[in-house]
Coordinates of C-alpha atoms and ligand atoms in Angstrom, one line a residue:
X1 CA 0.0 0.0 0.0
X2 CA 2.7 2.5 1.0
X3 CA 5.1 1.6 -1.7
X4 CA 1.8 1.5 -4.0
X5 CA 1.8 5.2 -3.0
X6 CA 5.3 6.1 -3.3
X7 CA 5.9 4.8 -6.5
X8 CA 2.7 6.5 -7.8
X9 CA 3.9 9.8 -6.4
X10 CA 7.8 9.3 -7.9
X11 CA 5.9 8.3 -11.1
X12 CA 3.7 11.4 -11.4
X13 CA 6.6 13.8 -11.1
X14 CA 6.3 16.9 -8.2
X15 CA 4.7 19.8 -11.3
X16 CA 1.5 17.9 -11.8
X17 CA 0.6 16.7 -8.5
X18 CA -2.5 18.8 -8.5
X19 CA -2.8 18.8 -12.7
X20 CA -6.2 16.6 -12.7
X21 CA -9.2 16.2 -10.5
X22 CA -8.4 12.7 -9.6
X23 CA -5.0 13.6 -7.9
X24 CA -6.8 17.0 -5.8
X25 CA -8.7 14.7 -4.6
X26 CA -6.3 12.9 -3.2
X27 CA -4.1 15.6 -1.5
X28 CA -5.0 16.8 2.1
X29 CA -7.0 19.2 2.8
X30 CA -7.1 21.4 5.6
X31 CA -10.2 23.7 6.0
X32 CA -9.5 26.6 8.7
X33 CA -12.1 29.0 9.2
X34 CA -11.8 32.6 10.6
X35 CA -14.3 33.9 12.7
X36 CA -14.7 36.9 15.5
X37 CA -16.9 39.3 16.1
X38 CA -17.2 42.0 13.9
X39 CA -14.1 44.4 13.7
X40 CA -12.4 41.4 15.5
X41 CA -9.4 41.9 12.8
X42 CA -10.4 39.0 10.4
X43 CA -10.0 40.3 7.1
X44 CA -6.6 41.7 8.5
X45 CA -5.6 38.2 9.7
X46 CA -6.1 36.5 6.6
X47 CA -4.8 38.8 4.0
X48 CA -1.5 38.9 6.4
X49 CA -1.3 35.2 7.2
X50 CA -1.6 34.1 3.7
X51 CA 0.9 36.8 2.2
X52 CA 3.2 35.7 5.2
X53 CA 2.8 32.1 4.0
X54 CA 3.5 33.2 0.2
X55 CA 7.1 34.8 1.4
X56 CA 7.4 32.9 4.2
X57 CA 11.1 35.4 5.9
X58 CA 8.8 36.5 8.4
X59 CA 7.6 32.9 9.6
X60 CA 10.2 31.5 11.6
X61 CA 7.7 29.9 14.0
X62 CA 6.2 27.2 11.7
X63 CA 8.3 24.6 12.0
X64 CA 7.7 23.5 8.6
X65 CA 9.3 27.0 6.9
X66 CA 12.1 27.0 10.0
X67 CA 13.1 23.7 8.4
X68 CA 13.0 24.6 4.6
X69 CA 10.1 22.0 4.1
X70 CA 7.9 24.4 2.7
X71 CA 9.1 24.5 -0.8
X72 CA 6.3 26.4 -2.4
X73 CA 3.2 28.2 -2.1
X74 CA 0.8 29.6 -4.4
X75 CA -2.7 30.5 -4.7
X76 CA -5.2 28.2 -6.1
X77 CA -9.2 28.0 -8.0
X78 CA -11.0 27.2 -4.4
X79 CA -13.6 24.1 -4.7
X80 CA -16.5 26.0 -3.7
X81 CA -18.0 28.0 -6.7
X82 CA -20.9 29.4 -5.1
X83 CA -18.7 30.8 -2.2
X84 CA -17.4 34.5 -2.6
X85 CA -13.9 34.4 -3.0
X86 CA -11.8 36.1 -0.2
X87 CA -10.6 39.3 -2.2
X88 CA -6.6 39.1 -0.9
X89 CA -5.1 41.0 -3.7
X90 CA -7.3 44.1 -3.2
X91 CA -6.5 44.0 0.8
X92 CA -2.9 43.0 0.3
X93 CA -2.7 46.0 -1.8
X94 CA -4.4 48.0 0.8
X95 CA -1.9 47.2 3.7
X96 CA 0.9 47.4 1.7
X97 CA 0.4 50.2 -0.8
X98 CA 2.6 53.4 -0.7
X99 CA -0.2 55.3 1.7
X100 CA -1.5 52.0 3.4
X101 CA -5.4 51.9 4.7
X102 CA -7.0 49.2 6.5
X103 CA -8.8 47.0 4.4
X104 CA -13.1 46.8 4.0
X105 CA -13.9 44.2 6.9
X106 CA -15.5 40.8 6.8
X107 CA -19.7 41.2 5.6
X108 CA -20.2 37.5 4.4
X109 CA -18.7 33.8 4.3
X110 CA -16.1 34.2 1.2
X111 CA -13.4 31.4 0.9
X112 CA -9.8 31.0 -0.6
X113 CA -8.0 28.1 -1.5
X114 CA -3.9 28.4 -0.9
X115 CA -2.0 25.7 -1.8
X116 CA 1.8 24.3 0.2
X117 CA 4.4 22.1 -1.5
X118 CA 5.6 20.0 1.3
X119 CA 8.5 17.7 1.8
X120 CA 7.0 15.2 4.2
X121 CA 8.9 14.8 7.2
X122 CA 10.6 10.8 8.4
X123 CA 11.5 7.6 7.2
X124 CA 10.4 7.7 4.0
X125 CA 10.2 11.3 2.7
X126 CA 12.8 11.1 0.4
X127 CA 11.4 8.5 -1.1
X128 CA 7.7 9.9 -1.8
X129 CA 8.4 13.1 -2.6
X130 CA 6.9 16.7 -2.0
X131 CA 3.3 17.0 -1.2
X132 CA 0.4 19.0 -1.8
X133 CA -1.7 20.5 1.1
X134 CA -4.5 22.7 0.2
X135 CA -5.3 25.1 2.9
X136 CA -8.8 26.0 2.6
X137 CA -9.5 29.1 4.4
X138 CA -13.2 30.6 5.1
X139 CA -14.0 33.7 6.7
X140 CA -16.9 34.0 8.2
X141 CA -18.5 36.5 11.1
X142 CA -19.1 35.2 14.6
X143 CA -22.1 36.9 15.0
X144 CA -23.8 34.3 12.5
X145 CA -22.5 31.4 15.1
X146 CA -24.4 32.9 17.5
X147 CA -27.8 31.9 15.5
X148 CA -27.4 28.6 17.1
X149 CA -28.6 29.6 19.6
X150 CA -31.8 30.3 17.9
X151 CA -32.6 26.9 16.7
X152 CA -33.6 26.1 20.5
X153 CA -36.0 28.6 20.4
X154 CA -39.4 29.8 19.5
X155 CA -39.9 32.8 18.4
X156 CA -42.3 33.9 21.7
X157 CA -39.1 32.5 23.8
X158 CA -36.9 34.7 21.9
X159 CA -38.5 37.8 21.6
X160 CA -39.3 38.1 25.4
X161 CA -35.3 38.2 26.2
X162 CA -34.9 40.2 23.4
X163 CA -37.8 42.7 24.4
X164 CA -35.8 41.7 28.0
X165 CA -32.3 43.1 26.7
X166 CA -33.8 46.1 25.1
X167 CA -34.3 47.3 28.7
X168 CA -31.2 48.0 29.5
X169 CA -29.0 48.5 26.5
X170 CA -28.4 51.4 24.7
X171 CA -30.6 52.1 21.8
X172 CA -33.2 49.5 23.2
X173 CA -35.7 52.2 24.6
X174 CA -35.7 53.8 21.2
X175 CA -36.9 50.2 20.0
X176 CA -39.2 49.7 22.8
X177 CA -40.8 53.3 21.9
X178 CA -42.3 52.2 18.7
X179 CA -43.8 49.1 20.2
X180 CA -45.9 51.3 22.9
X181 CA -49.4 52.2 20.5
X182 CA -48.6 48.9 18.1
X183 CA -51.4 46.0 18.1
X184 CA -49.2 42.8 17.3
X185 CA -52.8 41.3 16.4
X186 CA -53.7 43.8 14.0
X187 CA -53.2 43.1 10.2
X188 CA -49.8 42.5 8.5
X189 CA -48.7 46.0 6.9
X190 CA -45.4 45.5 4.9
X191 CA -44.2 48.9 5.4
X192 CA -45.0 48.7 9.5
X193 CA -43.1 45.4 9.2
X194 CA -40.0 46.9 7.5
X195 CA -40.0 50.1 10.2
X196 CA -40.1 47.6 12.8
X197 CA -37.0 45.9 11.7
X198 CA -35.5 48.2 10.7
X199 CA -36.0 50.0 13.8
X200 CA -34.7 46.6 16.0
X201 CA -31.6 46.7 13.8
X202 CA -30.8 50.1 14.2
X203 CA -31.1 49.7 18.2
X204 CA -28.5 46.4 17.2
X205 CA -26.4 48.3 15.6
X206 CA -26.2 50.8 18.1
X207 CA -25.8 48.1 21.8
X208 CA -22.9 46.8 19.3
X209 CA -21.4 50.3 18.8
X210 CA -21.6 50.2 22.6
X211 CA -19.9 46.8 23.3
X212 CA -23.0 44.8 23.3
X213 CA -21.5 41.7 21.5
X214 CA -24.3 39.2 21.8
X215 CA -26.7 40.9 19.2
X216 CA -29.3 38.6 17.7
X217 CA -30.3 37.6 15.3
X218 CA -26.8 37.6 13.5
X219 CA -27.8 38.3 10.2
X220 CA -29.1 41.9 11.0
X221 CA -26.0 43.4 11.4
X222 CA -24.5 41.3 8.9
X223 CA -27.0 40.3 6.0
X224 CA -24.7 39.5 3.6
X225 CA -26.8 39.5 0.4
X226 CA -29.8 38.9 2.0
X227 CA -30.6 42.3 3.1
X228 CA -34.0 43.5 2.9
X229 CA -35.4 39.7 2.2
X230 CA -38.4 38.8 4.2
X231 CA -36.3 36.2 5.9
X232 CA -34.7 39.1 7.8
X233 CA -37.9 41.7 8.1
X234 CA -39.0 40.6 11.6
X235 CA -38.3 42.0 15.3
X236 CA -39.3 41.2 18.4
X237 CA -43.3 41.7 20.0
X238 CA -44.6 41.5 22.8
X239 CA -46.6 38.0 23.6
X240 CA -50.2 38.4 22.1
X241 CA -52.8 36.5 20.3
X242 CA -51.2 35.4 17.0
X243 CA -54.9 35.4 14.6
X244 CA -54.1 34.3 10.8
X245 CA -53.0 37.7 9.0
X246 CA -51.8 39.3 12.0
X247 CA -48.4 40.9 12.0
X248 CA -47.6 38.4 15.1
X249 CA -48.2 35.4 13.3
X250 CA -46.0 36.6 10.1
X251 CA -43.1 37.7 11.8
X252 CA -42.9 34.4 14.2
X253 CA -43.1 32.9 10.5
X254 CA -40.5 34.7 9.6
X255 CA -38.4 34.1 12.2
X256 CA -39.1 30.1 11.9
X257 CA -38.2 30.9 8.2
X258 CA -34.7 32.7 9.4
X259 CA -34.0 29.5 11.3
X260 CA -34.2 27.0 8.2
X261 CA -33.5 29.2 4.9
X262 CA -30.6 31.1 6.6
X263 CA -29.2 29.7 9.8
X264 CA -29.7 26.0 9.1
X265 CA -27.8 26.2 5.7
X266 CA -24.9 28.0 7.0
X267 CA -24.1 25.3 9.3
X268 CA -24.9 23.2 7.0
X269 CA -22.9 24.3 4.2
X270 CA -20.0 26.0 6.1
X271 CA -19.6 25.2 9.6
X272 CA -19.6 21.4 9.5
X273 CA -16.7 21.6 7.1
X274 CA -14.2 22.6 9.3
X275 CA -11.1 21.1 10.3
X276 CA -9.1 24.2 12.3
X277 CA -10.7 27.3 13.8
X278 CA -9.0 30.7 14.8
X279 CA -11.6 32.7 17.1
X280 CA -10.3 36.2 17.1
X281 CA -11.3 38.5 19.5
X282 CA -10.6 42.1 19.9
X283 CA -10.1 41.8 23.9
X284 CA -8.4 45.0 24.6
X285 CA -11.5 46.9 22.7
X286 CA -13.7 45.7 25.0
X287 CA -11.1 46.3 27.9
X288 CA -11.8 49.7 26.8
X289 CA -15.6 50.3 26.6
X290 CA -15.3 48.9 30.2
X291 CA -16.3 46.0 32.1
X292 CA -20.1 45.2 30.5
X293 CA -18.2 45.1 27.6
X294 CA -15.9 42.4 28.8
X295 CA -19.1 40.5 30.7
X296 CA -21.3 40.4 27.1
X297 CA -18.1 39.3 25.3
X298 CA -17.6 36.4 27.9
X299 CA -20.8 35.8 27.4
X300 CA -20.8 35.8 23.6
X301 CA -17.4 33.5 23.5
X302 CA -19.7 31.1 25.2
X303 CA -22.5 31.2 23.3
X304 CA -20.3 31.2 19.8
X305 CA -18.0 28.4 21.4
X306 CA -21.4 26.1 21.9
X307 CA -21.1 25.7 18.6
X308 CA -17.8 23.4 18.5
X309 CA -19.7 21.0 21.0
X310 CA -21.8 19.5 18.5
X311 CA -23.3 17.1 20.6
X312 CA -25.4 19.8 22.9
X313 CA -27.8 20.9 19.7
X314 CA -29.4 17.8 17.9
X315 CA -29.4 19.9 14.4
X316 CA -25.2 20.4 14.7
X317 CA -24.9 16.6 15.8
X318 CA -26.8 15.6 12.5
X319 CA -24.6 17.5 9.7
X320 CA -21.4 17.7 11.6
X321 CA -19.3 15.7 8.9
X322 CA -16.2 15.9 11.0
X323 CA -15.1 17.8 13.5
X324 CA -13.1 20.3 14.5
X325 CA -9.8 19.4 16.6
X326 CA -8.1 22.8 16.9
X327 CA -9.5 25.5 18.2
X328 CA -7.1 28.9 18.6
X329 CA -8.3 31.5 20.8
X330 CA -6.5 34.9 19.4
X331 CA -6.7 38.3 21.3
X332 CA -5.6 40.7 18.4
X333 CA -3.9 43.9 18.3
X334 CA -1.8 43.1 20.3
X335 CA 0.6 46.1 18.7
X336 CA -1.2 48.4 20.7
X337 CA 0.7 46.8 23.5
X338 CA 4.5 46.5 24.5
X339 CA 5.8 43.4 24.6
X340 CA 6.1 42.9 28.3
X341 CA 2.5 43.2 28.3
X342 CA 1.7 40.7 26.2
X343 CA 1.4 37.7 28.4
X344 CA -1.3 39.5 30.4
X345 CA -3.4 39.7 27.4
X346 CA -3.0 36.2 26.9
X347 CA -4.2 35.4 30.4
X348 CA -7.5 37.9 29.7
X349 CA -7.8 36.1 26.5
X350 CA -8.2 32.4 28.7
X351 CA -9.6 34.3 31.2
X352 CA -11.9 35.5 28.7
X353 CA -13.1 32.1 27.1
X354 CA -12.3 29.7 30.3
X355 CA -15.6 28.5 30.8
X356 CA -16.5 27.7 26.9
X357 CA -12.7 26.5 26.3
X358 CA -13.1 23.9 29.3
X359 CA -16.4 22.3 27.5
X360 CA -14.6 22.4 23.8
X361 CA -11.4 20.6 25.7
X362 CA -13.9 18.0 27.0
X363 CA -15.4 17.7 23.3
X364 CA -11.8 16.5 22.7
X365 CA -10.4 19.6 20.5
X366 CA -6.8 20.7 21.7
X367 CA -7.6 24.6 22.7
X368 CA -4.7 27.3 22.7
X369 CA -4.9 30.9 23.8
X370 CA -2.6 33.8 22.2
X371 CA -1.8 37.4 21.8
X372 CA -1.2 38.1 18.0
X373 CA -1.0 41.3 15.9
X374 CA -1.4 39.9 12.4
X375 CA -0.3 43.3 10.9
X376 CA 1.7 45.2 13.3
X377 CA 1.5 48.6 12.8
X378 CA 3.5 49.9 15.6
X379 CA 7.0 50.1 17.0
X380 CA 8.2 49.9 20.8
X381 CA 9.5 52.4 22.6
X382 CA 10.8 53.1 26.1
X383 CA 11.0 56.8 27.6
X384 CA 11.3 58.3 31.2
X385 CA 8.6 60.6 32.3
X386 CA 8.9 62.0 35.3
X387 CA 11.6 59.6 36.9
X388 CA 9.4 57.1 36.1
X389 CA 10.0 54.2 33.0
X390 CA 7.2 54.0 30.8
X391 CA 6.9 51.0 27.9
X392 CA 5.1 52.7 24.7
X393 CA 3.9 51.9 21.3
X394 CA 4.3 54.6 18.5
X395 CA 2.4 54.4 15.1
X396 CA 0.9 56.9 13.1
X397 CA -2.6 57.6 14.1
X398 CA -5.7 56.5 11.9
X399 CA -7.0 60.3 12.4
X400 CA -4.6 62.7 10.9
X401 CA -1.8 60.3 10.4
X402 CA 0.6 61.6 13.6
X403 CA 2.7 60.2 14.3
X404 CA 2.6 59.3 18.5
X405 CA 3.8 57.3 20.9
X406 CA 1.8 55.7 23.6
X407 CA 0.9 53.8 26.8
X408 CA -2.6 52.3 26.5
X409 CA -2.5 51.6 30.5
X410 CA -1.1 48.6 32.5
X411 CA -3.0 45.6 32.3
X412 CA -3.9 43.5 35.7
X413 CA -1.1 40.7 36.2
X414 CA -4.2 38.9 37.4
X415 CA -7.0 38.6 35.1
X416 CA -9.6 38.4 38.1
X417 CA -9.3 42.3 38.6
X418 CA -10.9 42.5 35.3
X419 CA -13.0 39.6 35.3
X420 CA -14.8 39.6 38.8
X421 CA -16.1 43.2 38.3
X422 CA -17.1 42.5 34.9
X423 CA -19.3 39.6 36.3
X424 CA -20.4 41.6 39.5
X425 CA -21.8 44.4 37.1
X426 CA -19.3 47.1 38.0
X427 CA -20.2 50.1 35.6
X428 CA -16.3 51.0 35.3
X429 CA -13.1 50.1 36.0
X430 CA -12.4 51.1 39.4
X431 CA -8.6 52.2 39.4
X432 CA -7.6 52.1 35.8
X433 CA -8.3 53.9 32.3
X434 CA -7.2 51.5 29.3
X435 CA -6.9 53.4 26.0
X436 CA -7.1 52.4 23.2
X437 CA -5.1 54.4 19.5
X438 CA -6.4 53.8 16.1
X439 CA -3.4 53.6 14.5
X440 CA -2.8 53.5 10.3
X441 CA -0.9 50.6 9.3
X442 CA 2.6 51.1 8.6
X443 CA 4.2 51.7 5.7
X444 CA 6.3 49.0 4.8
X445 CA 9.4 48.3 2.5
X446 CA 9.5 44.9 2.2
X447 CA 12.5 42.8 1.1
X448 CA 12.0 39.9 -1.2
X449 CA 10.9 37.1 0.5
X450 CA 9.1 38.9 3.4
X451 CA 6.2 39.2 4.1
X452 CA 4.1 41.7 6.2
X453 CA 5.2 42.2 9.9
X454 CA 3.3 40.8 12.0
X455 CA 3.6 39.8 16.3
X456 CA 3.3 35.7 16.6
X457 CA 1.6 34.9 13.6
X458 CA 4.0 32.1 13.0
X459 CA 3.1 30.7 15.9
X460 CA -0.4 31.1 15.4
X461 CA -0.2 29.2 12.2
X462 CA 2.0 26.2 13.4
X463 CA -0.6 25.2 16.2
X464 CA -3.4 25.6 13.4
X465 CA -1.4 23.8 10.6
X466 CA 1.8 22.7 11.6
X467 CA 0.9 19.1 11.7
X468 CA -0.6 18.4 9.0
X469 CA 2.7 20.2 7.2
X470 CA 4.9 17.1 8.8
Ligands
GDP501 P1 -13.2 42.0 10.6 O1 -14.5 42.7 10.7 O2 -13.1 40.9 11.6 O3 -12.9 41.5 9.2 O4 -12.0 43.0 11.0 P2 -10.8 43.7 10.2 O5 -9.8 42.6 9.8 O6 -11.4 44.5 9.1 O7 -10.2 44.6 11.3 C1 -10.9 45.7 11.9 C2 -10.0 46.8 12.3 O8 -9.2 46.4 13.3 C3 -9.0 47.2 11.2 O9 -9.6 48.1 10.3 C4 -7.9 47.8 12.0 O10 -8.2 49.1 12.4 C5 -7.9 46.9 13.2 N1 -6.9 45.8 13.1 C6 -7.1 44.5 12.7 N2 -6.0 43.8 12.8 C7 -5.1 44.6 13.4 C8 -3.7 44.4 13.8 O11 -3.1 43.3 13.7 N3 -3.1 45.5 14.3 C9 -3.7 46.7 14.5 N4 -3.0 47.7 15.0 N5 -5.0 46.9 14.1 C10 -5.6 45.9 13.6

């Protein structure tokens, strides 16, 4: 069987490996997704990883480029032709242009296929040859994992916590307004319908603006190219009569409708694909808006991370072809910070997603927190102020295009002095400010062979990848 192999592989010659259907089939496949909330720093992540896996300088950290094994990479047709493709050149070009802007951000699932020569590692690699691994990756927003959520519930379960939430977030009592003189058992009017939802969204939009991370149902902030489809033209009611007709009855339609014709198939279709997940999550944001901010996004992590167990939902169990065995927890940005402070982070990060990483480890996936920058745009600077030594960043700012340096604040050495007040409902910090600086990415002159700097990326990639590059 494995000489079968070997000679097949010596007979076919290393250039056409991939040359007919037949053969792709045959080569490994690894499909990683992407996900984080919105802003997380997905599209950044991607377009950096995959130009850092094309010149590879910058990549000491996976092992398979440290050892030279890595003999080529190069971008490939992806399998799925439905799927959007992930538009790299036009966000490569963005970060590395002569006056470099951040890319557009993640809206909808899009895909791209790269492709890694490999010389296999052990007792027989010289013998079969290079490989082909296909790296698979899809991009996709969190905020649609947290639909699952949704397929546990009715729509009179659902609409009283979301009428619930609307209490006390911002933008809810805008929302709550319009539903004061509304009769949910009075006829269906279209144009009511659409002010309603579009009325709930806009209060979405605005609790996410405010750190509210666990915004449902997903697809209103991010609707992809369903916006303005009846699938999405629903909000929440109060509980009433639901008589045939009635704008009650439609809309819990609607929302059942959401559940199979747009949550369902995403799973379906996407989801139950993957092999490797990066969950990226912009921690020191929330650290920032203050500690609700950092209670909802615990929160959230849990609710997204529910997904990788597929046995709690008996939809997920059904389709899950195979399942997902890595599962890397990224706090990103972390250029924002000095270096020293870096291993804080990474404690908030577990901190962060201890309760939902505990339950994935128990599903069997191996879990792994990490601070990363995928593009750094800053560089580190120490200066005295006021006979005292202060660790900064300096970048140019997004607004203006300063350049400053900067100390965002010092981050707890014990996550628990964030945490605990989070959970206990403190409304801010009690004695610390954390900043945070938009800054512009950098503008970079890259030698040939590198690509874009980045803070642990490497590393990042060899606990998603770097076994299957052996
Ligand atoms: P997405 O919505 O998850 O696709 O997020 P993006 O990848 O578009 O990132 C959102 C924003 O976060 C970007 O526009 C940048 O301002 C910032 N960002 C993302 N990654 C980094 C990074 O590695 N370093 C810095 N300094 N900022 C980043």
């Amino acid at each position: 069987m494995v000489i079968g192999r070997v000679a097949d592989a010596v007979g076919r010659g290393i250039e056409d490996v991939t040359s007919s259907v037949a053969e792709t089939f045959l080569d490994p496949v690894i499909r990683l997704g992407v996900t984080g909330l919105s802003r997380a720093g997905k599209t950044v992540f991607i377009t950096s990883l995959v130009a850092n896996l094309l010149d590879r300088a910058r990549m000491p950290g996976l092992e398979a480029t440290q050892s030279g094994r890595i003999q080529a990479a190069f971008l490939q047709p992806q399998p799925d032709d439905t799927v959007p493709r992930f538009d790299f050149e036009t966000h490569l070009a963005a970060l590395t242009g002569p006056a470099p802007f951040w890319p557009e951000s993640t809206r909808q699932v899009s895909e791209l296929r790269l492709s890694l020569r490999v010389q296999p590692k052990g007792l027989l690699s010289g013998l079969s040859g290079p490989k082909t691994v296909h790296l698979d990756i899809v991009d996709y927003p969190g905020e649609w994992l947290l639909d699952l959520g949704l397929l546990d519930q009715t729509y009179a379960q659902w609409a009283a916590a979301a009428l619930e939430q609307a209490k006390t977030r911002p933008g809810g009592a805008s929302y709550l307004a319009q539903l004061n003189d509304l009769d949910p058992t009075a006829m269906l009017k279209e144009p009511e319908a659409q002010a309603l939802a579009r009325a709930y969204t806009a209060y979405l939009t605005t609790a996410r603006e405010a750190g509210f991370s666990d915004c449902t149902p997903g697809r209103f902030l991010l609707p992809g190219e369903l916006e303005g489809s009846p699938a999405l033209t629903f909000a929440p009611l109060p509980e009433s009569a639901t008589p045939r007709g009635s704008l009650a009855r439609e809309f819990a339609r609607r929302f059942e409708a959401y559940k199979a014709q747009v949550v369902k198939p995403f799973f379906r279709n996407h989801f139950s694909r993957i092999d490797r997940q990066i969950v990226l999550v912009d921690a020191l944001g929330a650290i920032h808006s203050g500690p609700q901010a950092v209670e909802d996004l615990r929160q959230t992590m849990a609710g997204i991370l529910s997904a990788f167990r597929p046995g709690r939902n008996s939809f997920l169990t059904a389709i899950m072809g195979r399942r997902t065995d890595r599962i890397l927890f990224a706090a990103t940005k972390a250029d924002h910070l000095h270096h020293t402070q870096h291993p804080k982070l990474t404690a908030i990060m577990e901190a962060l997603v201890r309760d939902a990483r505990d339950r994935a480890d128990f599903a069997g996936a191996k879990t792994r927190a990490m601070a990363i920058a995928a593009l750094r745009a800053t560089v580190e600077e120490t200066r005295t102020h006021n006979g005292e030594t202060l660790d900064l960043v300096r970048g140019s700012l997004l607004d203006g295009g300063k350049q400053a340096a900067f100390h965002p604040g010092d981050l707890p050495e014990d996550p628990n002095a964030l945490m605990v007040p989070a959970r206990q409902g403190a409304e801010a910090w009690l004695d610390a400010d954390f900043d945070v600086m938009r800054f512009a990415p950098a503008q970079l002159s890259l030698k040939p062979g590198e690509g874009p700097p980045h803070i642990r990326l490497d590393s990042a990639a060899e606990f998603l990848l770097g076994d299957k590059l052996r």
